Short mmCIF file of C-alpha atoms in Angstrom, two decimals:
data_model
loop_
_atom_site.label_atom_id
_atom_site.label_comp_id
_atom_site.label_asym_id
_atom_site.label_seq_id
_atom_site.Cartn_x
_atom_site.Cartn_y
_atom_site.Cartn_z
CA MET A 23 54.56 159.05 146.53
CA PRO A 24 52.11 160.23 148.93
CA ALA A 25 49.94 158.10 150.61
CA THR A 26 46.43 158.04 149.50
CA TYR A 27 43.73 158.19 152.21
CA LEU A 28 40.31 156.22 151.05
CA HIS A 29 38.54 155.81 154.63
CA PRO A 30 38.39 157.89 157.77
CA GLY A 31 40.53 157.17 160.22
CA VAL A 32 43.47 157.34 161.47
CA TYR A 33 47.75 157.74 159.35
CA VAL A 34 51.21 156.59 161.29
CA GLU A 35 53.26 157.82 158.53
CA GLU A 36 57.28 157.89 159.20
CA VAL A 37 59.05 160.48 157.80
CA PRO A 38 63.06 160.93 157.59
CA SER A 39 64.84 163.43 160.56
CA GLY A 40 67.41 163.20 156.46
CA SER A 41 70.48 161.74 159.30
CA LYS A 42 72.60 159.67 158.10
CA PRO A 43 74.86 159.31 161.04
CA ILE A 44 78.75 158.14 159.34
CA GLU A 45 80.33 155.20 161.30
CA ALA A 46 84.12 155.40 161.71
CA VAL A 47 86.48 152.66 160.35
CA GLY A 48 88.66 150.51 162.22
CA THR A 49 91.69 151.08 162.42
CA SER A 50 93.86 148.26 163.41
CA THR A 51 93.48 145.42 161.19
CA ALA A 52 96.97 143.39 160.12
CA LEU A 53 97.65 142.43 156.46
CA PHE A 54 100.91 139.83 157.31
CA ILE A 55 102.33 138.08 153.88
CA GLY A 56 105.08 136.62 153.68
CA TYR A 57 106.87 132.98 152.84
CA CYS A 58 105.05 130.30 155.53
CA LEU A 59 104.99 126.55 155.71
CA LYS A 60 101.16 125.79 155.78
CA GLY A 61 98.38 127.49 155.19
CA PRO A 62 96.21 127.96 152.29
CA ILE A 63 98.05 129.84 149.56
CA GLY A 64 97.65 133.29 147.59
CA THR A 65 94.23 134.17 149.74
CA PRO A 66 94.50 136.61 152.41
CA VAL A 67 92.64 134.06 156.20
CA LEU A 68 91.79 136.69 157.99
CA ILE A 69 92.12 135.75 161.88
CA GLY A 70 90.72 136.99 165.36
CA GLY A 71 93.91 135.59 167.61
CA TRP A 72 97.11 133.38 168.20
CA GLY A 73 94.95 130.30 168.64
CA ASP A 74 93.54 131.11 165.24
CA TYR A 75 97.39 131.19 163.76
CA GLU A 76 98.01 127.75 165.22
CA ARG A 77 94.52 126.35 163.54
CA ILE A 78 95.40 127.29 160.16
CA PHE A 79 98.64 128.30 159.45
CA GLY A 80 101.16 125.45 161.93
CA GLY A 81 101.54 128.75 164.86
CA LEU A 82 105.83 128.59 165.50
CA GLN A 83 108.27 126.77 163.12
CA ASP A 84 111.22 125.23 164.29
CA ARG A 85 113.23 127.08 161.33
CA SER A 86 116.57 127.51 163.11
CA ALA A 87 118.35 124.94 160.70
CA ASP A 88 117.24 127.35 157.65
CA THR A 89 119.95 128.83 155.65
CA SER A 90 118.09 131.45 155.11
CA LEU A 91 117.95 132.57 158.54
CA GLN A 92 121.56 132.61 160.00
CA LEU A 93 123.41 135.12 159.88
CA ALA A 94 126.72 136.37 160.42
CA GLY A 95 128.14 135.63 164.35
CA GLY A 96 125.82 132.53 164.69
CA LYS A 97 122.84 134.89 165.25
CA VAL A 98 119.55 133.32 164.18
CA LEU A 99 116.43 134.55 163.12
CA GLY A 100 112.90 132.90 164.15
CA ASP A 101 110.28 131.34 162.43
CA PRO A 102 109.29 134.65 160.11
CA MET A 103 105.46 134.37 159.67
CA GLY A 104 105.18 132.82 163.23
CA HIS A 105 107.25 134.96 165.59
CA ALA A 106 105.85 137.89 164.03
CA VAL A 107 101.95 137.40 163.82
CA TYR A 108 102.60 135.99 168.73
CA ALA A 109 104.04 139.42 168.56
CA PHE A 110 101.44 141.25 166.87
CA PHE A 111 98.55 139.61 168.86
CA GLN A 112 101.70 139.66 172.06
CA ASN A 113 101.26 143.42 172.87
CA GLY A 114 97.82 144.13 171.49
CA GLY A 115 97.03 143.32 167.91
CA GLY A 116 93.08 142.52 167.26
CA LYS A 117 92.19 141.26 164.02
CA ALA A 118 94.26 140.62 161.31
CA TYR A 119 95.03 138.74 157.90
CA VAL A 120 97.48 136.61 156.47
CA GLN A 121 98.97 135.11 153.01
CA ARG A 122 100.37 133.17 153.00
CA MET A 123 103.78 132.96 149.57
CA ALA A 124 105.13 129.69 148.50
CA THR A 125 105.47 128.77 145.35
CA GLY A 126 105.97 125.20 143.69
CA ALA A 127 104.75 123.58 146.54
CA LEU A 128 102.83 120.64 146.44
CA SER A 129 99.50 119.44 148.61
CA ALA A 130 101.43 115.81 150.92
CA SER A 131 98.64 112.89 149.39
CA ALA A 132 98.02 109.03 149.04
CA SER A 133 95.50 106.72 147.04
CA VAL A 134 93.74 103.46 147.36
CA GLU A 135 94.84 101.87 143.83
CA ASP A 136 93.46 99.61 141.57
CA GLY A 137 96.89 98.48 138.90
CA GLY A 138 97.97 101.92 139.51
CA THR A 139 94.96 103.46 138.97
CA ALA A 140 93.99 105.84 141.77
CA LEU A 141 89.92 105.50 142.85
CA LEU A 142 89.60 107.16 146.30
CA THR A 143 92.39 110.00 146.60
CA PHE A 144 93.19 111.95 150.18
CA THR A 145 95.03 115.76 150.01
CA ALA A 146 96.11 117.25 152.55
CA THR A 147 93.67 120.70 152.71
CA SER A 148 96.66 122.58 151.88
CA PRO A 149 100.53 122.53 150.30
CA GLY A 150 104.13 121.61 152.25
CA THR A 151 105.48 119.51 153.87
CA TRP A 152 103.50 119.46 156.67
CA ALA A 153 101.40 117.01 155.88
CA ASP A 154 103.61 114.18 155.18
CA GLY A 155 102.82 110.81 157.87
CA ILE A 156 100.06 112.01 158.42
CA VAL A 157 97.75 108.75 158.82
CA VAL A 158 93.74 108.02 156.63
CA ARG A 159 92.48 104.84 158.37
CA ILE A 160 89.57 103.43 156.76
CA ILE A 161 87.85 101.27 158.98
CA GLY A 162 84.66 98.76 157.62
CA LEU A 163 81.60 98.79 159.81
CA SER A 164 80.23 95.33 158.64
CA ASP A 165 81.27 91.79 156.96
CA GLU A 166 78.11 91.99 154.30
CA ALA A 167 79.68 91.71 151.21
CA GLU A 168 78.08 94.37 149.59
CA ASN A 169 78.97 96.50 153.30
CA ASN A 170 79.93 100.80 151.31
CA ARG A 171 79.51 102.15 154.89
CA TYR A 172 83.72 103.00 155.99
CA ARG A 173 84.24 104.67 159.64
CA VAL A 174 87.63 106.98 159.43
CA GLU A 175 90.51 108.30 161.02
CA VAL A 176 92.94 111.08 160.43
CA GLY A 177 96.09 111.01 162.40
CA ARG A 178 99.47 110.23 163.13
CA GLY A 179 101.32 107.07 163.37
CA THR A 180 100.58 103.73 162.18
CA GLY A 181 99.88 100.25 163.90
CA ASP A 182 98.87 99.84 168.05
CA GLU A 183 101.13 103.57 167.78
CA PHE A 184 98.21 105.60 165.45
CA GLU A 185 96.53 108.46 166.57
CA ALA A 186 93.32 110.04 165.48
CA LEU A 187 93.28 113.75 165.13
CA GLU A 188 89.32 113.40 163.43
CA VAL A 189 87.00 110.62 163.04
CA PHE A 190 84.19 110.40 160.64
CA ALA A 191 82.01 108.28 162.24
CA GLU A 192 79.89 106.66 159.56
CA VAL A 193 80.57 107.71 155.21
CA ASP A 194 79.17 105.98 152.56
CA ILE A 195 81.64 105.80 148.88
CA ARG A 196 78.59 105.75 146.45
CA GLU A 197 78.40 109.36 145.48
CA ALA A 198 74.36 109.32 145.75
CA GLU A 199 74.63 108.45 149.34
CA PRO A 200 73.12 112.48 151.97
CA ASP A 201 76.93 110.98 153.25
CA PHE A 202 78.93 110.27 150.95
CA ILE A 203 82.61 110.70 152.00
CA ALA A 204 83.62 113.09 150.20
CA SER A 205 80.22 115.14 151.02
CA MET A 206 80.98 114.62 155.53
CA ILE A 207 85.36 115.10 154.94
CA ASN A 208 85.45 117.84 153.01
CA ASP A 209 85.79 121.45 154.23
CA VAL A 210 85.31 119.70 157.33
CA SER A 211 88.31 118.17 158.06
CA GLU A 212 91.18 120.65 159.06
CA LEU A 213 93.68 117.95 157.65
CA VAL A 214 92.34 116.42 154.15
CA THR A 215 90.03 116.68 151.73
CA VAL A 216 88.74 112.76 149.80
CA GLU A 217 87.69 113.14 145.82
CA LEU A 218 86.61 110.47 144.47
CA ALA A 219 87.53 109.69 141.24
CA ASP A 220 85.44 110.17 138.09
CA GLY A 221 84.20 106.94 136.63
CA ALA A 222 85.67 105.10 139.64
CA ASP A 223 84.18 101.26 139.79
CA VAL A 224 83.12 101.10 142.87
CA ASP A 225 82.51 97.42 143.80
CA THR A 226 86.07 97.81 142.73
CA LEU A 227 87.17 99.64 145.50
CA ARG A 228 84.41 98.19 147.91
CA THR A 229 86.77 94.95 146.81
CA ILE A 230 89.42 96.22 147.94
CA LEU A 231 87.97 97.97 151.22
CA GLN A 232 87.25 94.51 152.61
CA GLY A 233 90.04 92.73 150.89
CA ALA A 234 92.46 94.33 153.16
CA THR A 235 93.70 93.34 156.79
CA ASP A 236 90.49 93.42 159.45
CA GLN A 237 89.17 95.67 157.25
CA VAL A 238 91.29 98.44 157.50
CA THR A 239 93.07 100.46 154.44
CA GLU A 240 95.95 102.54 156.57
CA LEU A 241 96.80 105.11 153.44
CA THR A 242 100.67 107.64 154.33
CA LEU A 243 100.83 110.96 152.66
CA ASP A 244 103.03 112.24 151.41
CA GLY A 245 105.08 114.23 148.91
CA GLY A 246 104.45 117.20 150.28
CA GLU A 247 106.68 120.63 149.42
CA ASN A 248 107.17 123.89 151.25
CA GLY A 249 107.09 125.66 148.10
CA SER A 250 109.82 129.01 147.71
CA ASP A 251 109.15 132.30 148.80
CA GLY A 252 107.77 134.52 145.96
CA GLY A 253 109.83 137.35 144.02
CA LYS A 254 109.02 141.21 141.98
CA THR A 255 106.48 139.73 140.13
CA ASP A 256 103.89 137.70 142.31
CA TYR A 257 104.39 139.72 144.97
CA ASN A 258 102.65 142.70 143.22
CA SER A 259 99.47 139.90 141.54
CA ALA A 260 98.96 139.23 145.72
CA PHE A 261 99.27 143.24 146.09
CA SER A 262 96.86 144.71 142.90
CA ALA A 263 93.89 141.31 143.82
CA LEU A 264 94.61 142.97 147.35
CA ARG A 265 93.03 145.92 146.29
CA LYS A 266 89.19 144.75 146.94
CA VAL A 267 89.65 144.30 150.73
CA ARG A 268 89.15 147.68 151.62
CA ASP A 269 89.52 146.84 155.50
CA ILE A 270 93.80 146.93 155.70
CA ASN A 271 95.67 149.89 157.54
CA MET A 272 98.30 148.18 158.31
CA ILE A 273 100.56 145.61 155.87
CA LEU A 274 103.22 143.61 157.21
CA LEU A 275 105.54 141.31 155.10
CA PRO A 276 107.76 139.55 157.59
CA GLY A 277 110.82 137.84 155.81
CA HIS A 278 111.62 140.20 154.38
CA TYR A 279 113.40 143.96 155.25
CA TRP A 280 114.78 146.29 153.43
CA ALA A 281 117.94 145.11 151.84
CA SER A 282 118.38 144.09 148.24
CA GLY A 283 118.32 140.51 147.71
CA LYS A 284 116.21 140.09 151.30
CA GLY A 285 112.66 141.20 150.21
CA LYS A 286 113.68 145.14 148.91
CA ASP A 287 111.15 144.89 145.95
CA GLN A 288 108.16 142.93 147.74
CA ILE A 289 108.43 145.69 150.74
CA GLU A 290 108.61 148.14 147.07
CA GLU A 291 105.26 146.34 145.88
CA ALA A 292 103.33 146.92 149.29
CA ILE A 293 104.27 150.58 149.35
CA GLY A 294 103.24 151.18 145.38
CA HIS A 295 99.93 149.81 147.43
CA ALA A 296 99.50 151.24 150.23
CA GLU A 297 99.89 154.93 147.72
CA TYR A 298 97.33 153.39 145.56
CA MET A 299 95.01 152.68 148.57
CA ARG A 300 95.41 155.39 150.45
CA ASN A 301 94.07 153.55 153.96
CA CYS A 302 96.16 152.17 154.77
CA MET A 303 101.11 152.22 155.75
CA VAL A 304 103.06 150.08 155.64
CA ILE A 305 105.41 149.18 158.45
CA TYR A 306 108.84 146.81 157.51
CA ASP A 307 112.14 146.32 158.54
CA PRO A 308 116.45 147.31 158.34
CA PRO A 309 118.35 144.85 157.86
CA PRO A 310 119.29 142.81 161.67
CA ASN A 311 122.91 142.26 161.95
CA SER A 312 123.26 145.33 160.48
CA GLU A 313 123.64 148.61 163.14
CA LEU A 314 123.18 151.99 162.19
CA THR A 315 125.99 154.09 164.46
CA SER A 316 125.67 156.64 162.42
CA ALA A 317 123.90 158.55 159.26
CA GLY A 318 125.67 157.75 156.58
CA ASP A 319 124.29 154.08 157.78
CA VAL A 320 121.05 155.71 157.30
CA GLN A 321 121.67 157.37 154.74
CA SER A 322 122.95 154.42 152.77
CA LEU A 323 120.53 152.18 153.28
CA GLY A 324 118.23 154.41 150.10
CA LEU A 325 115.27 153.99 151.89
CA ASN A 326 111.42 154.85 150.20
CA THR A 327 110.12 157.83 151.85
CA SER A 328 106.32 157.77 151.41
CA THR A 329 103.94 158.84 153.62
CA TYR A 330 102.65 155.66 153.65
CA GLY A 331 105.60 154.33 155.53
CA ALA A 332 107.39 153.98 158.51
CA LEU A 333 110.32 152.19 160.02
CA TYR A 334 111.67 150.91 162.85
CA TYR A 335 115.16 149.53 165.09
CA PRO A 336 116.74 147.80 165.90
CA TRP A 337 115.92 143.42 165.58
CA ALA A 338 114.03 142.32 169.13
CA TRP A 339 115.67 139.19 170.83
CA VAL A 340 113.37 136.37 171.83
CA ALA A 341 113.27 133.84 173.64
CA ASN A 342 113.72 130.66 172.02
CA PRO A 343 110.95 128.06 172.53
CA PHE A 344 112.70 125.25 170.48
CA TYR A 345 114.92 125.24 172.54
CA ASP A 346 116.04 122.55 175.74
CA ALA A 347 118.30 122.62 178.41
CA GLU A 348 118.60 119.02 177.39
CA ARG A 349 116.57 118.11 175.03
CA ALA A 350 117.48 120.34 171.93
CA PRO A 351 120.71 121.95 173.95
CA GLY A 352 122.14 122.45 170.38
CA LYS A 353 119.55 124.93 169.40
CA PRO A 354 119.59 128.98 169.29
CA ARG A 355 118.82 130.04 173.16
CA ARG A 356 117.13 132.96 171.15
CA VAL A 357 116.08 134.38 168.65
CA LEU A 358 116.19 137.54 166.11
CA VAL A 359 112.31 138.90 165.59
CA SER A 360 110.89 141.53 163.40
CA PRO A 361 110.55 145.00 165.26
CA ALA A 362 107.48 146.04 162.35
CA ALA A 363 105.47 142.72 164.53
CA PHE A 364 105.95 144.52 168.10
CA ALA A 365 105.06 147.99 166.39
CA ALA A 366 102.00 146.53 164.83
CA GLY A 367 100.82 145.32 167.63
CA MET A 368 101.35 148.30 169.99
CA TRP A 369 99.89 150.46 166.95
CA ALA A 370 96.98 148.52 167.44
CA ARG A 371 96.59 149.12 171.76
CA THR A 372 97.01 152.18 171.26
CA ASP A 373 94.34 152.65 169.21
CA ARG A 374 92.47 150.52 171.28
CA ARG A 375 93.42 152.63 174.11
CA ARG A 376 93.33 156.26 173.55
CA GLY A 377 93.07 157.09 169.55
CA VAL A 378 94.60 157.13 166.39
CA TRP A 379 95.58 160.45 167.67
CA LYS A 380 98.43 158.87 169.57
CA ALA A 381 101.05 158.05 169.09
CA PRO A 382 101.88 155.09 169.36
CA ALA A 383 105.31 155.37 170.88
CA GLY A 384 106.12 157.53 174.73
CA VAL A 385 106.42 155.34 178.50
CA GLU A 386 102.91 153.69 177.62
CA ALA A 387 103.69 151.86 174.64
CA THR A 388 106.12 149.26 176.96
CA LEU A 389 106.71 145.82 174.57
CA LEU A 390 105.81 142.60 175.52
CA GLY A 391 107.37 139.81 175.44
CA LEU A 392 111.09 141.11 173.62
CA ALA A 393 114.13 139.28 176.54
CA ASP A 394 116.70 141.99 174.34
CA LEU A 395 117.67 144.40 171.93
CA GLU A 396 119.73 143.55 169.60
CA TYR A 397 121.44 147.16 170.54
CA VAL A 398 121.50 150.01 171.88
CA VAL A 399 120.63 152.81 171.03
CA GLU A 400 121.07 155.83 173.41
CA ASN A 401 120.41 159.41 172.82
CA ASP A 402 123.67 159.91 170.24
CA GLU A 403 122.28 157.66 168.20
CA GLN A 404 119.19 158.97 168.09
CA ASP A 405 120.40 162.75 166.90
CA PHE A 406 121.04 161.17 163.83
CA LEU A 407 117.44 158.35 163.63
CA ASN A 408 115.32 160.61 164.64
CA PRO A 409 115.73 163.35 161.42
CA SER A 410 116.09 160.39 159.07
CA GLY A 411 112.02 159.02 160.39
CA VAL A 412 113.87 155.99 161.98
CA ASN A 413 111.68 155.32 165.71
CA ALA A 414 114.10 153.15 168.61
CA PHE A 415 112.72 151.29 170.36
CA ARG A 416 114.35 151.48 174.04
CA ARG A 417 115.54 149.84 177.07
CA LEU A 418 114.23 153.00 179.87
CA PRO A 419 115.62 152.47 183.21
CA GLY A 420 112.09 151.62 184.83
CA TYR A 421 109.78 151.28 182.54
CA GLY A 422 111.36 148.18 180.23
CA SER A 423 111.72 148.19 176.12
CA VAL A 424 109.81 150.99 174.39
CA ILE A 425 108.83 152.49 171.50
CA TRP A 426 111.29 155.46 171.48
CA GLY A 427 110.25 156.96 168.29
CA SER A 428 106.64 158.07 166.01
CA ARG A 429 107.22 159.50 162.37
CA THR A 430 107.05 158.66 158.71
CA LEU A 431 110.23 158.22 156.50
CA ALA A 432 108.89 161.07 154.14
CA THR A 433 109.98 162.91 158.06
CA ARG A 434 112.41 164.78 156.08
CA ALA A 435 110.89 164.63 152.33
CA ASN A 436 107.00 166.14 152.59
CA PRO A 437 107.44 167.32 156.59
CA GLU A 438 103.11 167.92 157.02
CA TRP A 439 103.54 163.23 157.30
CA ARG A 440 106.23 164.29 159.53
CA TYR A 441 104.19 162.40 162.27
CA VAL A 442 102.80 158.47 162.30
CA PRO A 443 99.61 159.87 163.66
CA VAL A 444 98.94 162.84 161.49
CA ARG A 445 98.71 159.91 158.60
CA ARG A 446 97.02 157.38 159.61
CA THR A 447 94.50 160.18 161.89
CA ALA A 448 94.02 161.26 158.53
CA VAL A 449 93.87 158.53 156.59
CA PHE A 450 90.69 157.77 159.58
CA ILE A 451 88.79 160.35 158.76
CA GLU A 452 89.08 159.83 154.41
CA GLU A 453 88.47 156.02 154.60
CA SER A 454 85.27 156.69 157.01
CA LEU A 455 84.25 159.98 155.26
CA TYR A 456 84.61 157.72 151.41
CA ASN A 457 82.02 154.82 153.29
CA GLY A 458 79.96 157.21 155.09
CA ILE A 459 78.29 159.70 152.26
CA LYS A 460 77.74 156.63 149.35
CA TRP A 461 73.93 156.86 150.15
CA ALA A 462 74.63 161.18 148.45
CA VAL A 463 75.68 159.35 144.27
CA PHE A 464 72.51 160.21 142.12
CA GLU A 465 70.75 161.80 144.74
CA PRO A 466 69.84 165.35 143.16
CA ASN A 467 72.28 167.58 143.09
CA ASP A 468 70.93 171.09 144.65
CA HIS A 469 71.05 173.35 147.88
CA ARG A 470 68.79 170.48 150.17
CA LEU A 471 71.97 167.57 149.61
CA TRP A 472 74.90 170.34 149.73
CA SER A 473 72.93 171.25 153.77
CA ALA A 474 72.74 167.45 154.26
CA LEU A 475 76.13 166.04 153.24
CA ARG A 476 77.64 169.09 155.75
CA THR A 477 75.48 168.15 158.50
CA ASN A 478 76.62 165.44 158.22
CA ILE A 479 80.12 165.31 158.19
CA GLU A 480 79.89 167.80 160.73
CA SER A 481 78.12 165.78 163.04
CA PHE A 482 81.57 162.75 162.55
CA MET A 483 84.10 166.19 162.88
CA ASN A 484 82.64 166.78 166.18
CA GLY A 485 82.91 163.67 167.39
CA LEU A 486 85.82 163.33 166.86
CA PHE A 487 87.04 166.76 168.66
CA ARG A 488 84.73 166.03 171.71
CA VAL A 489 86.89 163.02 172.14
CA GLY A 490 90.46 164.96 171.66
CA ALA A 491 91.10 164.07 168.40
CA PHE A 492 91.83 168.01 167.24
CA GLN A 493 93.95 171.27 168.08
CA GLY A 494 91.73 174.13 169.46
CA GLU A 495 89.71 174.84 171.81
CA LYS A 496 87.39 175.91 170.18
CA SER A 497 85.77 173.55 167.23
CA SER A 498 85.61 175.92 164.33
CA ASP A 499 89.47 176.03 165.27
CA ALA A 500 89.47 172.83 164.91
CA TYR A 501 88.27 171.40 161.22
CA PHE A 502 85.39 173.23 158.99
CA VAL A 503 83.77 171.26 156.70
CA ARG A 504 82.27 173.13 153.25
CA CYS A 505 80.14 172.28 150.43
CA GLY A 506 78.55 174.19 148.23
CA LEU A 507 77.88 176.02 145.00
CA GLY A 508 80.60 179.62 144.48
CA SER A 509 82.00 177.67 147.91
CA THR A 510 83.50 174.43 146.37
CA MET A 511 81.32 174.09 143.21
CA THR A 512 80.99 175.80 140.27
CA GLN A 513 78.21 175.41 137.84
CA GLY A 514 80.44 173.86 135.10
CA ASP A 515 80.29 171.03 138.78
CA ILE A 516 77.20 171.00 139.29
CA ASP A 517 76.79 170.09 134.93
CA ALA A 518 79.51 167.71 135.04
CA GLY A 519 77.42 166.06 138.07
CA ARG A 520 80.52 166.90 140.56
CA VAL A 521 79.76 167.46 144.29
CA ILE A 522 82.63 168.63 144.96
CA VAL A 523 82.91 168.81 149.45
CA GLU A 524 85.89 170.76 151.23
CA VAL A 525 86.73 169.22 154.30
CA GLY A 526 89.83 170.40 157.14
CA PHE A 527 91.15 169.63 160.50
CA ALA A 528 93.45 170.43 162.24
CA PRO A 529 95.44 167.44 163.37
CA LEU A 530 96.87 166.83 167.45
CA LYS A 531 101.36 166.48 166.73
CA PRO A 532 103.21 164.78 169.10
CA ALA A 533 104.51 166.50 171.76
CA GLU A 534 108.83 165.03 171.37
CA PHE A 535 110.71 167.56 172.47
CA VAL A 536 109.85 168.62 175.87
CA ILE A 537 112.08 171.44 177.63
CA VAL A 538 112.48 173.17 180.94
CA ARG A 539 114.01 176.23 181.29
CA ILE A 540 114.84 176.24 184.87
CA GLN A 541 116.56 179.65 185.65
CA GLN A 542 117.50 181.22 189.35
CA LYS A 543 116.03 183.98 190.89
CA VAL A 544 118.96 185.94 192.28
CA GLY A 545 117.47 187.89 195.28
CA GLN A 546 116.63 190.89 195.33
CA GLN A 547 115.89 194.07 197.55
#
């Protein structure tokens, strides 16, 4: 509505420019979904570094005794989730979601009881045996008969060997008080939660606590169960819930690899999710302890040929942090770790340094944290790996271990999306436009809207062209944006409430084959 001018004077008005810049979306947020021994179950948790993973999910776990991780020939897989997350951040990853999958897991707990009835119960913050042995000490702060105030210490060890990890200096066992024990501990402690039973008699609880020796009550948590990894149905449900999380760009499934009964079903669920969302890719692994020596070996794997999938080979040897020549000589010196995790970190590092349109491969793609590769890949092996879309880890003299391939698994099935950076650049543009033009919904569908859409999208595409994201010497060679009646829409489209914008771009494709032709020049008269 126009302003109303009633009194003489100066009026200042702000006039909208019509410019609505499109913001580029992130491209390197990973999702690690799979089995681990600590942390919330069934909920994606965003972490910003290895320290967050250690705090919430317990860090690296010694699982060398787990028979499911022991392979023929004495090879052992390292803690799948822990090593994968560590490799991701070590190689350049910035942030990631971690979603723990565990069916049948139980939380450790301990209670102050009256004749077998729990009055005050302490429970571990997440299910698993990690909390078995945690000790809670409840210490009275007064000798008075009506004392309701206590000090709570949570730690490990008993008696003189007790070591407090968390201390709550003064809490009250009465629910109506502002410093009620549950209010002071829950959502603050990283180890336990506490609950006063419904209808619990506070007088009885007080009598029990005061009757303890020196008014110190010690409770030891137990009964935790780690549960087991979920199956196809569990992962289907998990990915259905993840449809609401749109900022995931890479999906990894530590502990699962492409083999029947070893994770193939779960990987297929992840690929189905990526196909549905169209804004992320799945990076997964071939079976460990299985050398690919011919094209027939690759073909026998029966790999999924989705344009949203990428696979890396071989697995990586990593030093086992739990091996010690004196104290733990029986543990393996090194363990196998998923190659997908290293690749995901490299994708993130390349995005940050060069852009999503740069292939995350080459001599710049030096992998960190590897002791060795499970198998040696040379030119002869890559002659059949590359055409099949299997990206190789190789050791190059003077460069160390590098990624030497940047193809999707659609190399043969859909050559248009043969390259990882082409697929990821398209996803990046699509998601940026999806988020950036929502303002157009419910606007009048006429030439002014079409012009505004063209202007804003062209500005975004031109910015990408100027930083080298597309082929072409001129912007007209690199991209186009069309929107208008007779161009992208008919009157029927307009009557149906549709605005159609067509955007095209010439993607950069990596120079896989650098060919040098040398000719001997014969002397001429």
